[in-house]
mmCIF file of C-alpha atoms in Angstrom:
data_model
loop_
_atom_site.group_PDB
_atom_site.id
_atom_site.type_symbol
_atom_site.label_atom_id
_atom_site.label_comp_id
_atom_site.label_asym_id
_atom_site.label_seq_id
_atom_site.Cartn_x
_atom_site.Cartn_y
_atom_site.Cartn_z
ATOM 1 C CA UNK U 1 -141.115 140.598 -37.855
ATOM 2 C CA UNK U 2 -139.895 137.609 -39.822
ATOM 3 C CA UNK U 3 -140.409 137.365 -43.570
ATOM 4 C CA UNK U 4 -143.573 135.609 -44.703
ATOM 5 C CA UNK U 5 -143.178 133.190 -47.656
ATOM 6 C CA UNK U 6 -139.744 134.627 -48.383
ATOM 7 C CA UNK U 7 -141.102 138.178 -48.903
ATOM 8 C CA UNK U 8 -139.911 141.155 -46.871
ATOM 9 C CA UNK U 9 -142.312 142.050 -44.045
ATOM 10 C CA UNK U 10 -144.890 144.782 -44.651
ATOM 11 C CA UNK U 11 -145.162 144.344 -48.436
ATOM 12 C CA UNK U 12 -148.666 143.628 -49.763
ATOM 13 C CA UNK U 13 -149.459 140.717 -52.014
ATOM 14 C CA UNK U 14 -149.830 141.247 -55.760
ATOM 15 C CA UNK U 15 -153.630 141.010 -55.549
ATOM 16 C CA UNK U 16 -153.892 143.792 -52.988
ATOM 17 C CA UNK U 17 -151.006 146.106 -53.869
ATOM 18 C CA UNK U 18 -152.739 147.992 -56.686
ATOM 19 C CA UNK U 19 -155.944 148.496 -54.723
ATOM 20 C CA UNK U 20 -154.099 149.672 -51.643
ATOM 21 C CA UNK U 21 -151.866 151.941 -53.719
ATOM 22 C CA UNK U 22 -154.923 153.591 -55.273
ATOM 23 C CA UNK U 23 -156.641 153.974 -51.919
ATOM 24 C CA UNK U 24 -153.564 155.306 -50.137
ATOM 25 C CA UNK U 25 -153.582 159.041 -49.476
ATOM 26 C CA UNK U 26 -151.194 161.076 -51.595
ATOM 27 C CA UNK U 27 -148.825 163.448 -49.952
ATOM 28 C CA UNK U 28 -149.609 161.938 -46.550
ATOM 29 C CA UNK U 29 -153.070 163.539 -46.439
ATOM 30 C CA UNK U 30 -156.315 162.032 -47.679
ATOM 31 C CA UNK U 31 -159.705 163.531 -48.230
ATOM 32 C CA UNK U 32 -161.419 164.501 -44.994
ATOM 33 C CA UNK U 33 -164.028 162.139 -43.658
ATOM 34 C CA UNK U 34 -167.690 163.109 -43.257
ATOM 35 C CA UNK U 35 -167.114 163.748 -39.544
ATOM 36 C CA UNK U 36 -164.405 166.333 -40.296
ATOM 37 C CA UNK U 37 -166.621 167.976 -42.906
ATOM 38 C CA UNK U 38 -169.510 168.190 -40.445
ATOM 39 C CA UNK U 39 -167.260 169.689 -37.769
ATOM 40 C CA UNK U 40 -165.955 172.284 -40.214
ATOM 41 C CA UNK U 41 -169.498 173.079 -41.311
ATOM 42 C CA UNK U 42 -170.674 173.469 -37.712
ATOM 43 C CA UNK U 43 -167.742 175.792 -37.013
ATOM 44 C CA UNK U 44 -168.591 177.941 -40.041
ATOM 45 C CA UNK U 45 -172.265 178.043 -39.096
ATOM 46 C CA UNK U 46 -171.348 179.138 -35.568
ATOM 47 C CA UNK U 47 -169.330 181.994 -37.050
ATOM 48 C CA UNK U 48 -172.225 183.017 -39.284
ATOM 49 C CA UNK U 49 -174.701 182.798 -36.393
ATOM 50 C CA UNK U 50 -172.500 185.020 -34.227
ATOM 51 C CA UNK U 51 -172.196 187.664 -36.956
ATOM 52 C CA UNK U 52 -175.908 187.600 -37.733
ATOM 53 C CA UNK U 53 -176.834 187.711 -34.040
ATOM 54 C CA UNK U 54 -174.587 190.733 -33.545
ATOM 55 C CA UNK U 55 -176.112 192.391 -36.632
ATOM 56 C CA UNK U 56 -179.628 191.669 -35.310
ATOM 57 C CA UNK U 57 -178.792 193.259 -31.934
ATOM 58 C CA UNK U 58 -177.370 196.352 -33.650
ATOM 59 C CA UNK U 59 -180.441 196.608 -35.866
ATOM 60 C CA UNK U 60 -182.751 196.251 -32.868
ATOM 61 C CA UNK U 61 -180.919 198.865 -30.796
ATOM 62 C CA UNK U 62 -180.717 201.438 -33.555
ATOM 63 C CA UNK U 63 -184.266 200.760 -34.765
ATOM 64 C CA UNK U 64 -185.480 201.517 -31.241
ATOM 65 C CA UNK U 65 -183.298 204.625 -31.175
ATOM 66 C CA UNK U 66 -184.698 205.753 -34.539
ATOM 67 C CA UNK U 67 -188.273 205.298 -33.367
ATOM 68 C CA UNK U 68 -187.567 207.387 -30.270
ATOM 69 C CA UNK U 69 -185.623 210.002 -32.251
ATOM 70 C CA UNK U 70 -188.319 210.168 -34.923
ATOM 71 C CA UNK U 71 -191.030 210.594 -32.294
ATOM 72 C CA UNK U 72 -189.118 213.344 -30.466
ATOM 73 C CA UNK U 73 -188.245 215.115 -33.745
ATOM 74 C CA UNK U 74 -191.796 214.554 -35.059
ATOM 75 C CA UNK U 75 -190.303 213.092 -38.256
ATOM 76 C CA UNK U 76 -192.179 210.438 -40.229
ATOM 77 C CA UNK U 77 -189.187 209.933 -42.533
ATOM 78 C CA UNK U 78 -187.053 208.643 -39.675
ATOM 79 C CA UNK U 79 -189.867 206.376 -38.469
ATOM 80 C CA UNK U 80 -190.261 204.963 -41.989
ATOM 81 C CA UNK U 81 -186.515 204.367 -42.110
ATOM 82 C CA UNK U 82 -186.876 202.436 -38.859
ATOM 83 C CA UNK U 83 -189.714 200.449 -40.444
ATOM 84 C CA UNK U 84 -187.491 199.493 -43.371
ATOM 85 C CA UNK U 85 -184.865 198.451 -40.848
ATOM 86 C CA UNK U 86 -187.511 196.231 -39.240
ATOM 87 C CA UNK U 87 -187.836 194.299 -42.508
ATOM 88 C CA UNK U 88 -184.083 193.623 -42.510
ATOM 89 C CA UNK U 89 -184.172 192.634 -38.846
ATOM 90 C CA UNK U 90 -186.979 190.200 -39.653
ATOM 91 C CA UNK U 91 -184.880 188.731 -42.476
ATOM 92 C CA UNK U 92 -181.918 188.127 -40.171
ATOM 93 C CA UNK U 93 -184.158 186.579 -37.499
ATOM 94 C CA UNK U 94 -185.683 184.284 -40.126
ATOM 95 C CA UNK U 95 -182.202 183.251 -41.259
ATOM 96 C CA UNK U 96 -181.189 182.410 -37.696
ATOM 97 C CA UNK U 97 -184.463 180.537 -37.254
ATOM 98 C CA UNK U 98 -183.810 178.538 -40.436
ATOM 99 C CA UNK U 99 -180.273 177.636 -39.303
ATOM 100 C CA UNK U 100 -181.628 176.546 -35.931
ATOM 101 C CA UNK U 101 -184.466 174.511 -37.436
ATOM 102 C CA UNK U 102 -182.110 172.790 -39.880
ATOM 103 C CA UNK U 103 -180.318 171.221 -36.909
ATOM 104 C CA UNK U 104 -183.519 169.842 -35.353
ATOM 105 C CA UNK U 105 -184.519 166.273 -36.104
ATOM 106 C CA UNK U 106 -188.024 165.379 -37.330
ATOM 107 C CA UNK U 107 -190.457 163.928 -34.812
ATOM 108 C CA UNK U 108 -193.203 161.308 -35.044
ATOM 109 C CA UNK U 109 -195.797 164.054 -35.399
ATOM 110 C CA UNK U 110 -193.761 166.359 -37.691
ATOM 111 C CA UNK U 111 -191.988 163.878 -39.955
ATOM 112 C CA UNK U 112 -190.730 166.603 -42.319
ATOM 113 C CA UNK U 113 -189.288 168.634 -39.435
ATOM 114 C CA UNK U 114 -190.144 172.213 -38.527
ATOM 115 C CA UNK U 115 -188.923 174.011 -41.640
ATOM 116 C CA UNK U 116 -192.218 175.776 -42.366
ATOM 117 C CA UNK U 117 -192.033 177.682 -39.088
ATOM 118 C CA UNK U 118 -189.693 179.920 -41.084
ATOM 119 C CA UNK U 119 -192.457 180.555 -43.636
ATOM 120 C CA UNK U 120 -195.040 181.251 -40.926
ATOM 121 C CA UNK U 121 -192.703 183.710 -39.223
ATOM 122 C CA UNK U 122 -192.061 185.478 -42.539
ATOM 123 C CA UNK U 123 -195.776 186.017 -43.168
ATOM 124 C CA UNK U 124 -196.365 187.361 -39.653
ATOM 125 C CA UNK U 125 -193.418 189.768 -39.855
ATOM 126 C CA UNK U 126 -194.479 191.108 -43.276
ATOM 127 C CA UNK U 127 -198.055 191.666 -42.096
ATOM 128 C CA UNK U 128 -196.734 193.565 -39.075
ATOM 129 C CA UNK U 129 -194.621 195.760 -41.364
ATOM 130 C CA UNK U 130 -197.639 196.504 -43.579
ATOM 131 C CA UNK U 131 -199.779 197.516 -40.596
ATOM 132 C CA UNK U 132 -197.125 199.961 -39.382
ATOM 133 C CA UNK U 133 -196.555 201.264 -42.917
ATOM 134 C CA UNK U 134 -200.284 201.943 -43.381
ATOM 135 C CA UNK U 135 -200.286 204.030 -40.195
ATOM 136 C CA UNK U 136 -197.245 206.060 -41.316
ATOM 137 C CA UNK U 137 -198.728 206.616 -44.788
ATOM 138 C CA UNK U 138 -201.968 207.888 -43.241
ATOM 139 C CA UNK U 139 -200.008 210.359 -41.122
ATOM 140 C CA UNK U 140 -197.975 211.442 -44.166
ATOM 141 C CA UNK U 141 -201.133 212.138 -46.170
ATOM 142 C CA UNK U 142 -202.575 214.183 -43.284
ATOM 143 C CA UNK U 143 -199.375 216.228 -43.065
ATOM 144 C CA UNK U 144 -199.324 216.816 -46.817
ATOM 145 C CA UNK U 145 -202.913 218.066 -46.773
ATOM 146 C CA UNK U 146 -202.871 220.235 -43.649
ATOM 147 C CA UNK U 147 -199.181 221.192 -43.238
ATOM 148 C CA UNK U 148 -199.817 221.900 -39.528
ATOM 149 C CA UNK U 149 -196.738 220.253 -38.025
ATOM 150 C CA UNK U 150 -193.267 221.216 -36.895
ATOM 151 C CA UNK U 151 -190.096 219.129 -37.106
ATOM 152 C CA UNK U 152 -187.085 219.434 -34.831
ATOM 153 C CA UNK U 153 -184.369 219.675 -37.470
ATOM 154 C CA UNK U 154 -181.470 219.245 -35.022
ATOM 155 C CA UNK U 155 -182.683 215.934 -33.596
ATOM 156 C CA UNK U 156 -183.650 214.694 -37.055
ATOM 157 C CA UNK U 157 -180.214 215.581 -38.424
ATOM 158 C CA UNK U 158 -178.382 213.877 -35.542
ATOM 159 C CA UNK U 159 -180.539 210.736 -35.779
ATOM 160 C CA UNK U 160 -180.090 210.528 -39.555
ATOM 161 C CA UNK U 161 -176.298 210.952 -39.233
ATOM 162 C CA UNK U 162 -176.122 208.174 -36.642
ATOM 163 C CA UNK U 163 -178.231 206.031 -38.998
ATOM 164 C CA UNK U 164 -175.700 206.428 -41.800
ATOM 165 C CA UNK U 165 -172.874 205.489 -39.414
ATOM 166 C CA UNK U 166 -174.715 202.413 -38.109
ATOM 167 C CA UNK U 167 -175.483 201.183 -41.622
ATOM 168 C CA UNK U 168 -171.826 201.587 -42.588
ATOM 169 C CA UNK U 169 -170.850 199.461 -39.571
ATOM 170 C CA UNK U 170 -173.529 196.922 -40.499
ATOM 171 C CA UNK U 171 -172.319 196.666 -44.068
ATOM 172 C CA UNK U 172 -168.734 196.148 -42.897
ATOM 173 C CA UNK U 173 -169.832 193.483 -40.397
ATOM 174 C CA UNK U 174 -171.931 191.497 -42.865
ATOM 175 C CA UNK U 175 -169.369 191.852 -45.645
ATOM 176 C CA UNK U 176 -166.719 190.342 -43.373
ATOM 177 C CA UNK U 177 -169.121 187.516 -42.548
ATOM 178 C CA UNK U 178 -169.722 186.927 -46.230
ATOM 179 C CA UNK U 179 -165.985 186.555 -46.862
ATOM 180 C CA UNK U 180 -165.754 184.029 -44.074
ATOM 181 C CA UNK U 181 -168.455 181.861 -45.549
ATOM 182 C CA UNK U 182 -169.172 182.759 -49.136
ATOM 183 C CA UNK U 183 -167.325 180.280 -51.309
ATOM 184 C CA UNK U 184 -169.443 178.232 -53.693
ATOM 185 C CA UNK U 185 -168.886 175.254 -55.961
ATOM 186 C CA UNK U 186 -171.698 176.050 -58.344
ATOM 187 C CA UNK U 187 -171.076 176.860 -61.992
ATOM 188 C CA UNK U 188 -170.442 180.588 -62.508
ATOM 189 C CA UNK U 189 -172.954 180.801 -65.366
ATOM 190 C CA UNK U 190 -175.737 178.924 -63.594
ATOM 191 C CA UNK U 191 -179.060 180.733 -63.302
ATOM 192 C CA UNK U 192 -180.259 178.444 -60.502
ATOM 193 C CA UNK U 193 -180.307 180.119 -57.073
ATOM 194 C CA UNK U 194 -177.593 178.860 -54.799
ATOM 195 C CA UNK U 195 -180.102 177.736 -52.206
ATOM 196 C CA UNK U 196 -181.282 174.999 -54.529
ATOM 197 C CA UNK U 197 -178.228 174.400 -56.656
ATOM 198 C CA UNK U 198 -176.539 171.002 -56.803
ATOM 199 C CA UNK U 199 -173.734 172.367 -54.659
ATOM 200 C CA UNK U 200 -176.235 173.114 -51.941
ATOM 201 C CA UNK U 201 -177.315 169.500 -51.994
ATOM 202 C CA UNK U 202 -173.773 168.445 -51.125
ATOM 203 C CA UNK U 203 -173.069 171.142 -48.581
ATOM 204 C CA UNK U 204 -176.215 171.019 -46.461
ATOM 205 C CA UNK U 205 -176.758 174.313 -44.721
ATOM 206 C CA UNK U 206 -173.585 175.800 -46.145
ATOM 207 C CA UNK U 207 -175.181 177.443 -49.162
ATOM 208 C CA UNK U 208 -178.174 178.558 -47.113
ATOM 209 C CA UNK U 209 -176.157 180.514 -44.558
ATOM 210 C CA UNK U 210 -173.762 181.905 -47.170
ATOM 211 C CA UNK U 211 -176.560 183.215 -49.380
ATOM 212 C CA UNK U 212 -178.433 184.559 -46.355
ATOM 213 C CA UNK U 213 -175.427 186.595 -45.249
ATOM 214 C CA UNK U 214 -174.993 188.017 -48.736
ATOM 215 C CA UNK U 215 -178.684 188.935 -48.835
ATOM 216 C CA UNK U 216 -178.376 190.665 -45.456
ATOM 217 C CA UNK U 217 -175.355 192.580 -46.778
ATOM 218 C CA UNK U 218 -177.331 193.746 -49.841
ATOM 219 C CA UNK U 219 -180.175 194.885 -47.574
ATOM 220 C CA UNK U 220 -177.668 196.774 -45.426
ATOM 221 C CA UNK U 221 -176.496 198.617 -48.538
ATOM 222 C CA UNK U 222 -180.124 199.484 -49.315
ATOM 223 C CA UNK U 223 -180.531 200.785 -45.763
ATOM 224 C CA UNK U 224 -177.427 202.883 -46.203
ATOM 225 C CA UNK U 225 -178.859 204.537 -49.329
ATOM 226 C CA UNK U 226 -182.132 205.172 -47.525
ATOM 227 C CA UNK U 227 -180.347 206.612 -44.486
ATOM 228 C CA UNK U 228 -178.427 208.978 -46.772
ATOM 229 C CA UNK U 229 -181.784 210.067 -48.203
ATOM 230 C CA UNK U 230 -183.085 210.776 -44.694
ATOM 231 C CA UNK U 231 -179.893 212.691 -43.921
ATOM 232 C CA UNK U 232 -180.378 214.871 -46.998
ATOM 233 C CA UNK U 233 -184.013 215.531 -46.030
ATOM 234 C CA UNK U 234 -182.939 216.347 -42.455
ATOM 235 C CA UNK U 235 -180.301 218.761 -43.738
ATOM 236 C CA UNK U 236 -182.920 220.518 -45.897
ATOM 237 C CA UNK U 237 -185.432 220.761 -43.034
ATOM 238 C CA UNK U 238 -182.764 221.913 -40.569
ATOM 239 C CA UNK U 239 -181.613 224.854 -42.679
ATOM 240 C CA UNK U 240 -184.782 225.424 -44.750
ATOM 241 C CA UNK U 241 -187.750 224.766 -42.416
ATOM 242 C CA UNK U 242 -190.207 225.984 -45.064
ATOM 243 C CA UNK U 243 -189.376 222.844 -47.066
ATOM 244 C CA UNK U 244 -190.626 220.533 -44.331
ATOM 245 C CA UNK U 245 -192.787 218.714 -46.892
ATOM 246 C CA UNK U 246 -189.600 216.743 -47.667
ATOM 247 C CA UNK U 247 -190.436 214.656 -44.582
ATOM 248 C CA UNK U 248 -193.743 213.142 -45.848
ATOM 249 C CA UNK U 249 -192.253 212.850 -49.358
ATOM 250 C CA UNK U 250 -189.506 210.637 -47.902
ATOM 251 C CA UNK U 251 -192.225 208.562 -46.229
ATOM 252 C CA UNK U 252 -193.932 207.977 -49.602
ATOM 253 C CA UNK U 253 -190.689 206.970 -51.304
ATOM 254 C CA UNK U 254 -189.526 204.700 -48.489
ATOM 255 C CA UNK U 255 -192.947 203.028 -48.274
ATOM 256 C CA UNK U 256 -192.597 202.050 -51.933
ATOM 257 C CA UNK U 257 -189.174 200.568 -51.128
ATOM 258 C CA UNK U 258 -190.677 198.585 -48.237
ATOM 259 C CA UNK U 259 -193.366 197.163 -50.529
ATOM 260 C CA UNK U 260 -190.809 196.226 -53.194
ATOM 261 C CA UNK U 261 -188.699 194.552 -50.519
ATOM 262 C CA UNK U 262 -191.512 192.481 -49.046
ATOM 263 C CA UNK U 263 -193.717 191.576 -52.017
ATOM 264 C CA UNK U 264 -191.187 188.976 -53.196
ATOM 265 C CA UNK U 265 -191.268 187.396 -49.726
ATOM 266 C CA UNK U 266 -195.067 187.112 -49.858
ATOM 267 C CA UNK U 267 -194.969 185.583 -53.350
ATOM 268 C CA UNK U 268 -192.383 182.989 -52.332
ATOM 269 C CA UNK U 269 -194.191 182.081 -49.114
ATOM 270 C CA UNK U 270 -197.457 181.791 -51.051
ATOM 271 C CA UNK U 271 -195.871 179.288 -53.454
ATOM 272 C CA UNK U 272 -194.507 177.280 -50.509
ATOM 273 C CA UNK U 273 -197.806 177.228 -48.613
ATOM 274 C CA UNK U 274 -199.709 176.198 -51.771
ATOM 275 C CA UNK U 275 -197.030 173.528 -52.422
ATOM 276 C CA UNK U 276 -196.172 174.951 -55.819
ATOM 277 C CA UNK U 277 -193.059 174.138 -57.833
ATOM 278 C CA UNK U 278 -190.124 176.438 -56.934
ATOM 279 C CA UNK U 279 -189.450 179.090 -59.553
ATOM 280 C CA UNK U 280 -185.973 177.781 -60.403
ATOM 281 C CA UNK U 281 -187.187 174.275 -61.354
ATOM 282 C CA UNK U 282 -188.867 173.179 -64.588
ATOM 283 C CA UNK U 283 -191.062 170.086 -64.252
ATOM 284 C CA UNK U 284 -190.887 169.341 -67.982
ATOM 285 C CA UNK U 285 -187.087 169.388 -67.842
ATOM 286 C CA UNK U 286 -187.130 166.994 -64.871
ATOM 287 C CA UNK U 287 -189.439 164.629 -66.772
ATOM 288 C CA UNK U 288 -187.213 164.742 -69.872
ATOM 289 C CA UNK U 289 -184.123 163.837 -67.854
ATOM 290 C CA UNK U 290 -185.947 161.040 -66.017
ATOM 291 C CA UNK U 291 -187.128 159.587 -69.332
ATOM 292 C CA UNK U 292 -183.503 159.485 -70.520
ATOM 293 C CA UNK U 293 -182.714 156.915 -67.826
ATOM 294 C CA UNK U 294 -182.346 153.480 -69.361
ATOM 295 C CA UNK U 295 -185.284 151.091 -68.824
ATOM 296 C CA UNK U 296 -187.768 153.856 -67.904
ATOM 297 C CA UNK U 297 -190.930 153.421 -69.986
ATOM 298 C CA UNK U 298 -193.108 156.244 -68.640
ATOM 299 C CA UNK U 299 -193.579 158.681 -65.772
ATOM 300 C CA UNK U 300 -196.880 157.964 -64.099
ATOM 301 C CA UNK U 301 -196.722 160.814 -61.608
ATOM 302 C CA UNK U 302 -194.328 163.584 -60.498
ATOM 303 C CA UNK U 303 -194.832 165.979 -57.593
ATOM 304 C CA UNK U 304 -192.330 168.716 -56.705
ATOM 305 C CA UNK U 305 -192.774 171.198 -53.855
ATOM 306 C CA UNK U 306 -190.814 173.161 -51.241
ATOM 307 C CA UNK U 307 -190.724 172.426 -47.532
ATOM 308 C CA UNK U 308 -189.266 175.903 -47.097
ATOM 309 C CA UNK U 309 -186.917 178.189 -49.015
ATOM 310 C CA UNK U 310 -184.031 176.130 -50.353
ATOM 311 C CA UNK U 311 -185.430 172.724 -49.335
ATOM 312 C CA UNK U 312 -187.253 171.072 -52.232
ATOM 313 C CA UNK U 313 -188.911 167.644 -52.075
ATOM 314 C CA UNK U 314 -190.066 165.361 -54.881
ATOM 315 C CA UNK U 315 -192.101 162.163 -55.322
ATOM 316 C CA UNK U 316 -191.942 160.374 -58.670
ATOM 317 C CA UNK U 317 -193.697 157.224 -59.895
ATOM 318 C CA UNK U 318 -191.921 155.481 -62.778
ATOM 319 C CA UNK U 319 -192.993 152.559 -64.967
ATOM 320 C CA UNK U 320 -190.294 150.241 -66.258
ATOM 321 C CA UNK U 321 -190.047 148.918 -69.807
ATOM 322 C CA UNK U 322 -191.301 145.353 -70.342
ATOM 323 C CA UNK U 323 -188.894 142.692 -69.108
ATOM 324 C CA UNK U 324 -186.654 145.008 -67.064
ATOM 325 C CA UNK U 325 -188.145 144.478 -63.621
ATOM 326 C CA UNK U 326 -184.915 142.897 -62.411
ATOM 327 C CA UNK U 327 -183.070 146.216 -62.952
ATOM 328 C CA UNK U 328 -185.302 148.232 -60.627
ATOM 329 C CA UNK U 329 -182.524 148.930 -58.108
ATOM 330 C CA UNK U 330 -180.270 150.410 -60.781
ATOM 331 C CA UNK U 331 -183.088 152.561 -62.183
ATOM 332 C CA UNK U 332 -184.076 153.774 -58.721
ATOM 333 C CA UNK U 333 -180.480 154.677 -57.894
ATOM 334 C CA UNK U 334 -180.068 156.674 -61.119
ATOM 335 C CA UNK U 335 -183.358 158.491 -60.590
ATOM 336 C CA UNK U 336 -182.450 159.422 -57.016
ATOM 337 C CA UNK U 337 -179.004 160.570 -58.103
ATOM 338 C CA UNK U 338 -180.575 162.761 -60.798
ATOM 339 C CA UNK U 339 -183.056 164.384 -58.411
ATOM 340 C CA UNK U 340 -180.657 164.873 -55.502
ATOM 341 C CA UNK U 341 -177.525 165.910 -57.383
ATOM 342 C CA UNK U 342 -178.580 167.470 -60.683
ATOM 343 C CA UNK U 343 -181.711 169.235 -59.444
ATOM 344 C CA UNK U 344 -180.592 169.761 -55.837
ATOM 345 C CA UNK U 345 -183.557 168.132 -54.096
ATOM 346 C CA UNK U 346 -183.515 168.047 -50.313
ATOM 347 C CA UNK U 347 -185.638 164.874 -50.155
ATOM 348 C CA UNK U 348 -186.989 162.580 -52.836
ATOM 349 C CA UNK U 349 -188.942 159.343 -53.102
ATOM 350 C CA UNK U 350 -188.810 157.154 -56.223
ATOM 351 C CA UNK U 351 -191.552 154.568 -56.712
ATOM 352 C CA UNK U 352 -191.244 151.927 -59.453
ATOM 353 C CA UNK U 353 -193.659 149.511 -61.047
ATOM 354 C CA UNK U 354 -193.331 146.901 -63.763
ATOM 355 C CA UNK U 355 -194.850 147.473 -67.194
ATOM 356 C CA UNK U 356 -198.627 147.251 -67.386
ATOM 357 C CA UNK U 357 -200.578 147.480 -70.576
ATOM 358 C CA UNK U 358 -202.854 150.497 -70.369
ATOM 359 C CA UNK U 359 -206.435 149.451 -69.758
ATOM 360 C CA UNK U 360 -209.619 151.378 -70.328
ATOM 361 C CA UNK U 361 -210.139 153.813 -67.425
ATOM 362 C CA UNK U 362 -213.913 154.013 -67.966
ATOM 363 C CA UNK U 363 -215.844 152.185 -65.264
ATOM 364 C CA UNK U 364 -218.820 149.912 -65.927
ATOM 365 C CA UNK U 365 -221.317 152.505 -64.661
ATOM 366 C CA UNK U 366 -220.063 155.149 -67.126
ATOM 367 C CA UNK U 367 -220.069 152.622 -69.979
ATOM 368 C CA UNK U 368 -223.686 151.643 -69.269
ATOM 369 C CA UNK U 369 -224.809 155.282 -69.022
ATOM 370 C CA UNK U 370 -223.107 156.199 -72.312
ATOM 371 C CA UNK U 371 -224.760 153.239 -74.004
#
């Protein structure tokens, strides 16, 4: 190319050189675009889904094997161990359901999407676990009272040993999955759960799947401890049949563990169904931070609730100070930024109104009756 205005070809003008120099990628590589980030996120979610699906299949197969082995051995402890495994299987299925629902777009009828199917599934699975647990507890009480039962110690010992091995494999599998997808950008001293942390607001489903895998890994460790307990009880019954009461005792202990595992799920789902404020958010703190925004006179209304675990929505109605109506776009932008970034909201709506002098809220009928 020929020089333009006496300047060598390819050189920018003075007005554009600084801007282009600042925008140019350093080291030949710039920040990835949103498309690259989405592709990377989809790839990571596929990896997590594969690991969780494999873990769910292993849980299902061994849970079925434990139920059969417990029935053949006439052992309630093994059946209760299988019941606890059912709670973990339900958790993994709910995680997969949440990841699948997060990719579905809202419809004209369900404008918020289908996130609360996860909550409905959680309630159904917990109720099923409680029904089965009540049956096993009844049988354990009958055995403790009458002591007219026999347990096949060999089958119980073999089943319990396989249970320990399967839970070791499960822990290894989920731990590997956690390493693949467990990095977080949240502050190390933050007490806010990762599902609703500001980093989760930037990473979409990233924090959800990462935290879910870690939770499944912790549950697998709990299963491992319980399986070791069943193995110890099986060893006692195998070599000391007169101590067969260890079987219903294990059922009592494991039933308590099942309740402790599931009661938190019921509490959280209850808060979501009743549209309560998530436990990690403080409405007063949100109001204080909103009032710190310049040109905000008052907060007329603030509603905060969860669509499902980790997806919080908010609607706020702000009144502007007198004479600042022209700055409404700036105020709205700051309020949205505060809710989405600082408090990790999934969706938010900010409504503004100009200053209005507060009028008497008593209607004419009430005034006449009081007179």
